[in-house]
Structure formats: structure tokens, C-alpha cells
Coordinates of C-alpha atoms in Angstrom, one line a residue:
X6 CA 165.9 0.0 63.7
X7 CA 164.1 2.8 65.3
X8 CA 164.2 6.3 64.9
X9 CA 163.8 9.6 66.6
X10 CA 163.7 13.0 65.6
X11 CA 165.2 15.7 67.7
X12 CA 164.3 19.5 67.2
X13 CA 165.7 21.9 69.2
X14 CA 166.7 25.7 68.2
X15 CA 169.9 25.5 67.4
X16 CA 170.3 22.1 65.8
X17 CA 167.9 18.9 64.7
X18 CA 169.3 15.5 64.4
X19 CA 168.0 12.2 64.3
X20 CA 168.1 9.1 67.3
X21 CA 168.6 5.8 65.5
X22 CA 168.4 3.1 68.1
X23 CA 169.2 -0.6 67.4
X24 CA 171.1 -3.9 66.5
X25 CA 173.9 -3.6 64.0
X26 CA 173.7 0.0 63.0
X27 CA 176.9 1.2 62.7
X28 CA 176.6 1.6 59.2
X29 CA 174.5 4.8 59.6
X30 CA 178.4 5.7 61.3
X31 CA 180.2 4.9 58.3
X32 CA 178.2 7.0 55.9
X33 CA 178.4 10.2 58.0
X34 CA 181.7 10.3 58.9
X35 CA 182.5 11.4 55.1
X36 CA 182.1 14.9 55.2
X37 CA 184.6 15.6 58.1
X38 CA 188.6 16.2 57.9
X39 CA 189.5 13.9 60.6
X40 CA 188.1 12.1 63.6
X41 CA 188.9 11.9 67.3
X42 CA 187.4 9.3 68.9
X43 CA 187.0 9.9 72.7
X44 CA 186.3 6.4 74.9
X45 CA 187.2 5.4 78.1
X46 CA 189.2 1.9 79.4
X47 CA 186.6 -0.1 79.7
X48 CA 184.6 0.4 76.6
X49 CA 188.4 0.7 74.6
X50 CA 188.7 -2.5 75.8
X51 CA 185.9 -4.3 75.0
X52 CA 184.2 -2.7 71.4
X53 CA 187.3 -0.3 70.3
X54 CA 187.4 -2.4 67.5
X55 CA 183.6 -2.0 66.3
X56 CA 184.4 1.7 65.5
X57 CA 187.5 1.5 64.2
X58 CA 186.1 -0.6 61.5
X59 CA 183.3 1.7 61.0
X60 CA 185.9 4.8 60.3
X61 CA 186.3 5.2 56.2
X62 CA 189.2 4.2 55.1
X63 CA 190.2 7.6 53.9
X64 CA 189.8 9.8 57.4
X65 CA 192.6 9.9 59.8
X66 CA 191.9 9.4 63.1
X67 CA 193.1 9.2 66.8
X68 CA 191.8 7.8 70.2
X69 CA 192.3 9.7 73.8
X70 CA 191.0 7.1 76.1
X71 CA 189.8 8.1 79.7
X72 CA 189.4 6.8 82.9
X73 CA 186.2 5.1 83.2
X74 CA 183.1 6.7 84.9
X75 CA 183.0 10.0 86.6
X76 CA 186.8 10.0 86.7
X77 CA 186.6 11.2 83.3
X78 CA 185.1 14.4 84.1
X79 CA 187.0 16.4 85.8
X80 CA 189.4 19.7 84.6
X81 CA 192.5 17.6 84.4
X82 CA 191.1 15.6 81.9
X83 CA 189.3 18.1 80.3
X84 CA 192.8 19.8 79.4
X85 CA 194.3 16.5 78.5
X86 CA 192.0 16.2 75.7
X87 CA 192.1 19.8 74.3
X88 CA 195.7 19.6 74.3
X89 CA 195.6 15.9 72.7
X90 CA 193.5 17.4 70.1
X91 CA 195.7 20.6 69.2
X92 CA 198.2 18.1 69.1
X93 CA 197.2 15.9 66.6
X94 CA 195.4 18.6 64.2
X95 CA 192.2 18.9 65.1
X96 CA 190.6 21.5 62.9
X97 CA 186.8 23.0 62.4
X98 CA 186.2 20.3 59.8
X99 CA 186.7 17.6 62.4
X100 CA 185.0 15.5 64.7
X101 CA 184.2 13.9 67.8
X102 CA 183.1 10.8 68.3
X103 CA 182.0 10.5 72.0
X104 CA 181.8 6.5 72.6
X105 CA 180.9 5.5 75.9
X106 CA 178.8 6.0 78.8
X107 CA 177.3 9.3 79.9
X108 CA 180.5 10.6 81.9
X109 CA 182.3 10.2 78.3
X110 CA 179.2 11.9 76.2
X111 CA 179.8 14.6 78.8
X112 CA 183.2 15.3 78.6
X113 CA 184.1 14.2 75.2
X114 CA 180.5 16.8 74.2
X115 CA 181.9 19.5 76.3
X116 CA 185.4 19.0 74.7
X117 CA 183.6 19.4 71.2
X118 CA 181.6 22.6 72.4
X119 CA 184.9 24.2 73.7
X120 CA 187.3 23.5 71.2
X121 CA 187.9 26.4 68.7
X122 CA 184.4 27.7 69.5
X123 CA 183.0 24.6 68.4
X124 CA 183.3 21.2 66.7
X125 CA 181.2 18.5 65.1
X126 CA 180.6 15.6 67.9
X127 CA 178.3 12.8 67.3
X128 CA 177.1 10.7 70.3
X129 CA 177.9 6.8 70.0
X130 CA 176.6 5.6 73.4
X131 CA 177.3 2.3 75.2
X132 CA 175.1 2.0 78.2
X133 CA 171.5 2.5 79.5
X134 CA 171.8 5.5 81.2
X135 CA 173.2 7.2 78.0
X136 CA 169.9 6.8 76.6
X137 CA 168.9 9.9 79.0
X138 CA 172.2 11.9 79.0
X139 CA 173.1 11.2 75.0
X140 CA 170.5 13.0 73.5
X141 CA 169.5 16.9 74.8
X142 CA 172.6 18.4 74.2
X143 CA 173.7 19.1 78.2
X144 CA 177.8 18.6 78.3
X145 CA 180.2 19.3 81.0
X146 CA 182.3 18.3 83.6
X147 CA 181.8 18.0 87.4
X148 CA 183.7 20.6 90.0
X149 CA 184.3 18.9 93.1
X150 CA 181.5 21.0 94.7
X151 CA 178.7 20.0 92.5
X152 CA 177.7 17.6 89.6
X153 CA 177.7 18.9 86.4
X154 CA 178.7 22.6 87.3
X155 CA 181.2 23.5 84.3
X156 CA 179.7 22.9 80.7
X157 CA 177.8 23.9 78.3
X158 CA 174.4 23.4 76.1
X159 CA 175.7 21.7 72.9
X160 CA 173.4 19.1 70.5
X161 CA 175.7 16.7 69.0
X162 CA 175.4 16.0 65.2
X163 CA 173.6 12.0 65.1
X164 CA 173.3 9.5 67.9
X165 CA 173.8 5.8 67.3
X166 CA 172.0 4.2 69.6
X167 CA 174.1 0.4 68.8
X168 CA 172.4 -1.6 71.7
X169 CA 174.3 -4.7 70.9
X170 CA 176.5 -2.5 73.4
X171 CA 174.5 -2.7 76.3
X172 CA 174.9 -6.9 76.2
X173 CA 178.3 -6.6 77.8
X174 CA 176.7 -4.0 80.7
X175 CA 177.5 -5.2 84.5
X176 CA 174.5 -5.5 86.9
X177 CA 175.1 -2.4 88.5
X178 CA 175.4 -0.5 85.3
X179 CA 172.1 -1.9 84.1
X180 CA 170.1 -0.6 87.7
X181 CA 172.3 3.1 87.2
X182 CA 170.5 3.4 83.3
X183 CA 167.3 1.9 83.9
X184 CA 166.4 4.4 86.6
X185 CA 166.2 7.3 84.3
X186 CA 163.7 5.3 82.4
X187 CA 161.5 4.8 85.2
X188 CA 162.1 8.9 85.7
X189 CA 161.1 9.2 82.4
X190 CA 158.3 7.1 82.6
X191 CA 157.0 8.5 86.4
X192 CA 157.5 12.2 84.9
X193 CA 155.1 11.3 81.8
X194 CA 153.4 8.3 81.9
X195 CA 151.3 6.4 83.9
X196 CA 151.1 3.8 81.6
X197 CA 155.1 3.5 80.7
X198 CA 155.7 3.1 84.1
X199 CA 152.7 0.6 85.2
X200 CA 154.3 -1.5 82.1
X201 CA 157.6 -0.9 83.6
X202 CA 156.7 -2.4 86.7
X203 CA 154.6 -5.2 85.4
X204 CA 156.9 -6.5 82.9
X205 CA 160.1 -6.0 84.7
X206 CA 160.5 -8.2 87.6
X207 CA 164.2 -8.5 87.8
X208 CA 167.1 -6.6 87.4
X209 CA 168.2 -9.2 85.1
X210 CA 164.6 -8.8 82.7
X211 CA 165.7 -5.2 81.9
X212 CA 167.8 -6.3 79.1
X213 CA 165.3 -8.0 76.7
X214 CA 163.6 -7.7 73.0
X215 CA 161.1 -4.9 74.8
X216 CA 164.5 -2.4 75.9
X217 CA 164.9 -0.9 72.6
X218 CA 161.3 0.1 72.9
X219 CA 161.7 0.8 76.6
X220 CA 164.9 3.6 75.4
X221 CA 163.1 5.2 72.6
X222 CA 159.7 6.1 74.7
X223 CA 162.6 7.3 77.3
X224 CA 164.5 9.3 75.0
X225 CA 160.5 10.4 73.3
X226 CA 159.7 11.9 76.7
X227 CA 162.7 13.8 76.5
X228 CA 162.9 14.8 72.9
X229 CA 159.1 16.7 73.9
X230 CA 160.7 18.0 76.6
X231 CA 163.7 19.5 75.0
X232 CA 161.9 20.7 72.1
X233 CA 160.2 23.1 74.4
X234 CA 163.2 24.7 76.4
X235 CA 166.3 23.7 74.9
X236 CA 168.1 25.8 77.7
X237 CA 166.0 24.7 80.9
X238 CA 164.2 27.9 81.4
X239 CA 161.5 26.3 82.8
X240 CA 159.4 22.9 81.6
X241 CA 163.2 21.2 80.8
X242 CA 164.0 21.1 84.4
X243 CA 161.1 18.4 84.8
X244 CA 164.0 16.1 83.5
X245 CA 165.7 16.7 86.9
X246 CA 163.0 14.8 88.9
X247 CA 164.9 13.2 91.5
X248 CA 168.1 15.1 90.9
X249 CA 168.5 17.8 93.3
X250 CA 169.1 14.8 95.9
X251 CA 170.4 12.4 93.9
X252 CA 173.3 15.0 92.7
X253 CA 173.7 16.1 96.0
X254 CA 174.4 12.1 97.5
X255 CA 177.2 11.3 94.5
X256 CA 179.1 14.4 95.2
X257 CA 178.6 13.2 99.2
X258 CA 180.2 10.1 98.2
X259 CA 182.6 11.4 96.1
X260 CA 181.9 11.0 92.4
X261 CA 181.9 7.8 91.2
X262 CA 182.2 5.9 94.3
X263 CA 177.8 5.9 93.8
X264 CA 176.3 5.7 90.8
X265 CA 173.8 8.3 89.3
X266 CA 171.3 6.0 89.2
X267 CA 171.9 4.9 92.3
X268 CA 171.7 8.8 93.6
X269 CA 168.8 9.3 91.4
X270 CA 166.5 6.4 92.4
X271 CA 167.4 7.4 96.3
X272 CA 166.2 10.8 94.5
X273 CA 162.8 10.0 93.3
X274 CA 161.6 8.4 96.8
X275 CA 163.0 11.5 98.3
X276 CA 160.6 13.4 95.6
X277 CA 157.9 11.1 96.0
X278 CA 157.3 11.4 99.9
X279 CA 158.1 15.5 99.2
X280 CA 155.3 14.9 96.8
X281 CA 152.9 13.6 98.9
X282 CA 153.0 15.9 101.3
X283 CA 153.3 19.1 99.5
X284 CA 151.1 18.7 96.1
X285 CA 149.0 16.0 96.8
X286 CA 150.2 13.4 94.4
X287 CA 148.4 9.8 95.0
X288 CA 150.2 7.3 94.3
X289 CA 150.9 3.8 95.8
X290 CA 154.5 4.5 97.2
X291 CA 154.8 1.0 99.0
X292 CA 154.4 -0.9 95.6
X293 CA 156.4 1.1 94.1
X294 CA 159.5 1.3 96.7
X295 CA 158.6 -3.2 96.9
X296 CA 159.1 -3.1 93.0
X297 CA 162.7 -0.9 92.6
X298 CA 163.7 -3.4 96.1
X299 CA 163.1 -6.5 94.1
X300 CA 165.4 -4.7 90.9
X301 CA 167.8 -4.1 94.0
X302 CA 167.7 -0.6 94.2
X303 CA 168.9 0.4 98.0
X304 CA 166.9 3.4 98.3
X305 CA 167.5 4.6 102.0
X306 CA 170.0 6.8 102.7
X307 CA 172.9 5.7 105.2
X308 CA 172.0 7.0 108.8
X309 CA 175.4 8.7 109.3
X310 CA 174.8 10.6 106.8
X311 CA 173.7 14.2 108.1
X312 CA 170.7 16.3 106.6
X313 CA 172.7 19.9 106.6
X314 CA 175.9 18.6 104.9
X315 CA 173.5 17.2 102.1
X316 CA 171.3 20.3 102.2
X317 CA 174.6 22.4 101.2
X318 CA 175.2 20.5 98.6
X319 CA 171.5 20.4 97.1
X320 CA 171.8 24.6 97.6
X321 CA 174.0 24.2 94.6
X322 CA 171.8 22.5 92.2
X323 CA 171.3 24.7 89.1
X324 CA 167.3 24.8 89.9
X325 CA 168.2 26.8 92.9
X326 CA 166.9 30.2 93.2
X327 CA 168.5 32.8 95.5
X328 CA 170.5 29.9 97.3
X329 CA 167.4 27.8 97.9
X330 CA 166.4 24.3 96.6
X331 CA 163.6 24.1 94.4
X332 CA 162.3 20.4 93.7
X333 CA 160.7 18.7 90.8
X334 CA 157.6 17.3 92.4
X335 CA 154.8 15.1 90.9
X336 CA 151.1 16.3 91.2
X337 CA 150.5 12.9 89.7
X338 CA 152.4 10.2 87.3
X339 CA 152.5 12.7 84.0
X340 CA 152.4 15.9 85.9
X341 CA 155.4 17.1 87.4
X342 CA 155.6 20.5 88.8
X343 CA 158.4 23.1 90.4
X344 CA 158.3 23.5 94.3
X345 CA 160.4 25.6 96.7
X346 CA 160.5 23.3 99.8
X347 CA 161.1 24.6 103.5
X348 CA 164.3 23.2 105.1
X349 CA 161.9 22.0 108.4
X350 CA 160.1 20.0 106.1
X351 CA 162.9 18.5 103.4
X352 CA 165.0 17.4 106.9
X353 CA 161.7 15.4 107.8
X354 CA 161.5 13.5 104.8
X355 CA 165.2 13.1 104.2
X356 CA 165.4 11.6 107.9
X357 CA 162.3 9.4 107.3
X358 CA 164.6 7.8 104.9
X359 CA 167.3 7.0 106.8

């Protein structure tokens, strides 16, 4: 089992990332009054069980399950689960257990940030891309104009990292998660990501004896990260490389209907080029793009998409300052760097890669 430690100002908490750990879940869940266990369809469907079994015998608990994916996080279901809470008892002693994805962390974190000014919630997550969103403490729900605009800054109480989870992962999920490892590797580490890129030769190879290793140097780089600016007043923002487009193409698409990897990775290229041009990063972009094609990333963006309805979109993105995209760009692999971009020269690049 591995093991990171979290420190942040207004809580620290431990990572513990492996096979067959839900026993560290079992010990903790002691000192609360009841549990509400928050999941979606799919994951209720295929390891409700795992938990259950892992609740002490003398706690009382419930389960509000979701829809799966994005569809979780909206206001509707938001208000579904307060009122499901008040409903069965929830008090200050309780807690959450968020078990799922990152759109369930999200929600089920926001619901425990929200709920008489603030539960216990402990992170239990299921997939790849959790690795990024579980730990950090960013929860919320999405507004149909932007990713991500309602929530709150809220550190859960433990993750369990149980990767016997990620086993049961389809294809598509795998490529969403392992893209914010490659932004964690391109945002701190030259070497992460030349191993990344010399080991992993197929979408299918990402799930192997090295992942565990693979999600706790992720979830390292961000643990630094977060430990400086808890509240992304400046250096936590790095985390966003690739986001402001990436954000901006799954709420074009209408969220869920692309992944966030998916947005992401079309994200970083975008960042990349914008890189290139504007702070001198040098870096062998052909590999790079030949590499996330063989994983089957698609990377371009559709040609009927148009520049200014995307640009409207990316206006919103919480880096923004007076109405105006700023970017997380790369100086080099470890060095990223904040960048107001002009519009003639972000509708360049964004049609160079379309």
C-alpha cells in the first residue's frame, strides 16, 4: 500500500492508494453517527457491495445513488441529496462517503461542504481520473454555462485509493483518467512524462503493476501544489493546464456527451502550440501528439465547431481576469507559467487544430 500526506490550511489527511484496502474504511468509520453513502448507477451496480461490507456493524446507513457521470452534477440533484439527507437524519456527527468517479467526489463533496455548514466526507474513488479530482479539496457542481461554476473549497477527511476498482474501468474511462496524469507529469516532470511515454504504448498498458505508482507521483505533484495555495490564488492554477479549453469544449458538447479527459487532452495541444509561440517552450510536439494518437486520444477539434462560441465559453473560466482568458502555459516540461493570450492569436492556434 502506498501512502500520501496531504497538508493544506484548513485540514491534513492522508492518500492511501492500493489493493484490498478497505480496511483502513472500516476503522474510521467508528467515530461518526451515521453514514450516507453517495454513488452513482454504475458503480452501485458493480462494487455497492465492497462498502457495504466495510460499514461497522453498529452505524446506520443509507445510499442516494446518482446518475452516472456529469449528470450527477447539476442543482437538481444537488437538492435531491440535501433533502435525502434531512430526510433520513443526517446530523453534524455524520458522514459522507463519496464512492465513485470525479462527478460523484464533486457532488457528493459539495453536498458535505453545504450541508448544515459542514459535514465529515471521506473520498472512496473508483476511477483514474479521480486520482486528480479526489484529493485537493475542489467540490461542486456544473451550471449549464460553465464547468465547475457552483461549489466550494472543501478537503475531505481520508481517501481510499482501492484500485482493484479501476479493473472494471471501460476503455474510454481509462484515456479520460490517464490524461490528467500525463498533465501532471508535463506540468512537473520531464522525466514522469518521458517514462509515461516510453512505457505506455497502449491504451490498454495503462492499467498495469506500474499504475499505482503512476497515481501517487500524480496525486504528489498535486499534493506540492495544493500545499502552497489551497484556494488557487496563484501557483494552484498550474493544475488547470489544459483546462481553459478543455472546459470550454465539454460544456460545447453538452456535459457528459465528452469526457474531461477527452476536453483536456484536446486542452493541452491547444496549450502546447500557445506555448510555443508565446513563451518559448521546446518541446517535441509531433512525438508527443504520435504518442496520445497511438493511446487514441482524438485531439483535433471538429471543424464545425466555431472559434467565438468556444471563446465565450473559455471567458468564463475561473482564471479569467476582467472577462479575459488567461492560460496555463509551459516555459518547459516542469515549468508552467500564467499568460493572458490575445484573441488574434488563440483563434490561430485553435483553427490550426481543426
Amino acid at each position: 500500500m502506498e501512502k500520501v500526506a496531504i497538508f493544506t490550511d484548513s485540514k491534513n489527511y492522508e492518500v492511501f492508494i492500493g489493493e484490498d484496502i478497505l480496511d483502513s474504511l472500516h476503522m474510521r468509520l467508528n467515530k461518526y453517527s451515521k453514514v450516507l453513502l453517495v454513488t452513482d448507477e454504475t458503480v452501485n451496480r458493480l462494487h455497492l457491495n465492497t462498502i457495504i461490507d466495510s460499514i461497522p456493524e453498529r452505524i446506520d446507513y443509507e445510499i442516494y445513488t446518482t446518475p452516472s457521470g456529469e449528470k450527477a452534477k447539476t442543482f437538481k440533484v444537488y437538492e435531491d441529496c440535501i433533502s435525502f439527507a434531512l430526510k433520513v437524519g443526517l446530523d453534524r456527527k455524520s458522514v459522507i462517503l463519496a464512492f465513485g468517479g470525479g462527478a460523484i467526489g464533486d457532488l457528493a463533496g459539495f453536498v458535505a461542504a453545504t450541508y448544515m455548514r459542514g459535514i465529515a466526507f471521506i473520498q472512496i474513488p473508483t476511477t483514474i481520473l479521480a486520482h486528480d479530482s479526489a484529493v485537493g479539496g475542489k467540490v461542486g457542481i456544473n451550471h449549464p454555462l460553465g464547468k465547475n461554476m457552483v461549489g466550494a473549497f472543501y478537503q475531505p477527511d481520508i481517501v481510499i485509493y482501492n484500485t482493484n476498482y479501476l479493473n472494471t474501468l471501460p476503455v474510454r474511462q481509462i484515456k479520460s483518467g490517464f490524461a490528467e496524469v500525463v498533465k501532471h507529469a508535463l506540468i512537473a516532470d520531464v522525466n514522469f512524462l518521458n517514462e509515461l511515454m516510453n512505457h505506455v504504448q497502449s491504451i490498454e498498458e495503462v492499467i498495469s503493476d506500474k499504475l499505482p505508482t503512476y497515481l501517487k507521483r500524480g496525486i504528489e505533484v498535486k499534493a506540492k501544489i495544493v500545499g502552497l495555495d489551497e484556494r488557487e490564488s496563484g501557483v494552484r492554477a498550474y493544475l488547470n493546464f489544459g483546462h481553459t479549453l478543455g472546459h470550454a469544449l465539454e460544456a460545447h458538447a453538452g456535459f457528459g456527451n465528452l469526457t474531461h479527459g477527452e476536453g483536456v487532452m484536446c486542452g493541452m495541444v491547444y496549450a502546447l502550440l500557445l506555448s510555443k509561440k508565446l513563451v518559448g517552450l521546446e518541446f517535441d510536439l509531433d512525438s508527443f501528439i504520435n504518442w496520445i494518437e497511438r493511446l487514441g486520444y482524438q485531439w483535433k477539434i471538429p471543424s464545425s465547431t466555431q472559434f467565438d462560441t468556444i471563446y465565450e465559453l473559455m471567458k468564463r473560466d475561473k482564471k479569467s481576469v476582467a472577462n479575459k482568458p488567461v492560460f496555463v502555459l509551459l516555459k518547459s516540461i516542469g515549468e508552467p507559467v500564467l499568460t493572458a493570450v490575445d484573441v488574434p492569436v488563440l483563434r490561430e492556434t485553435f483553427y490550426m487544430m481543426s
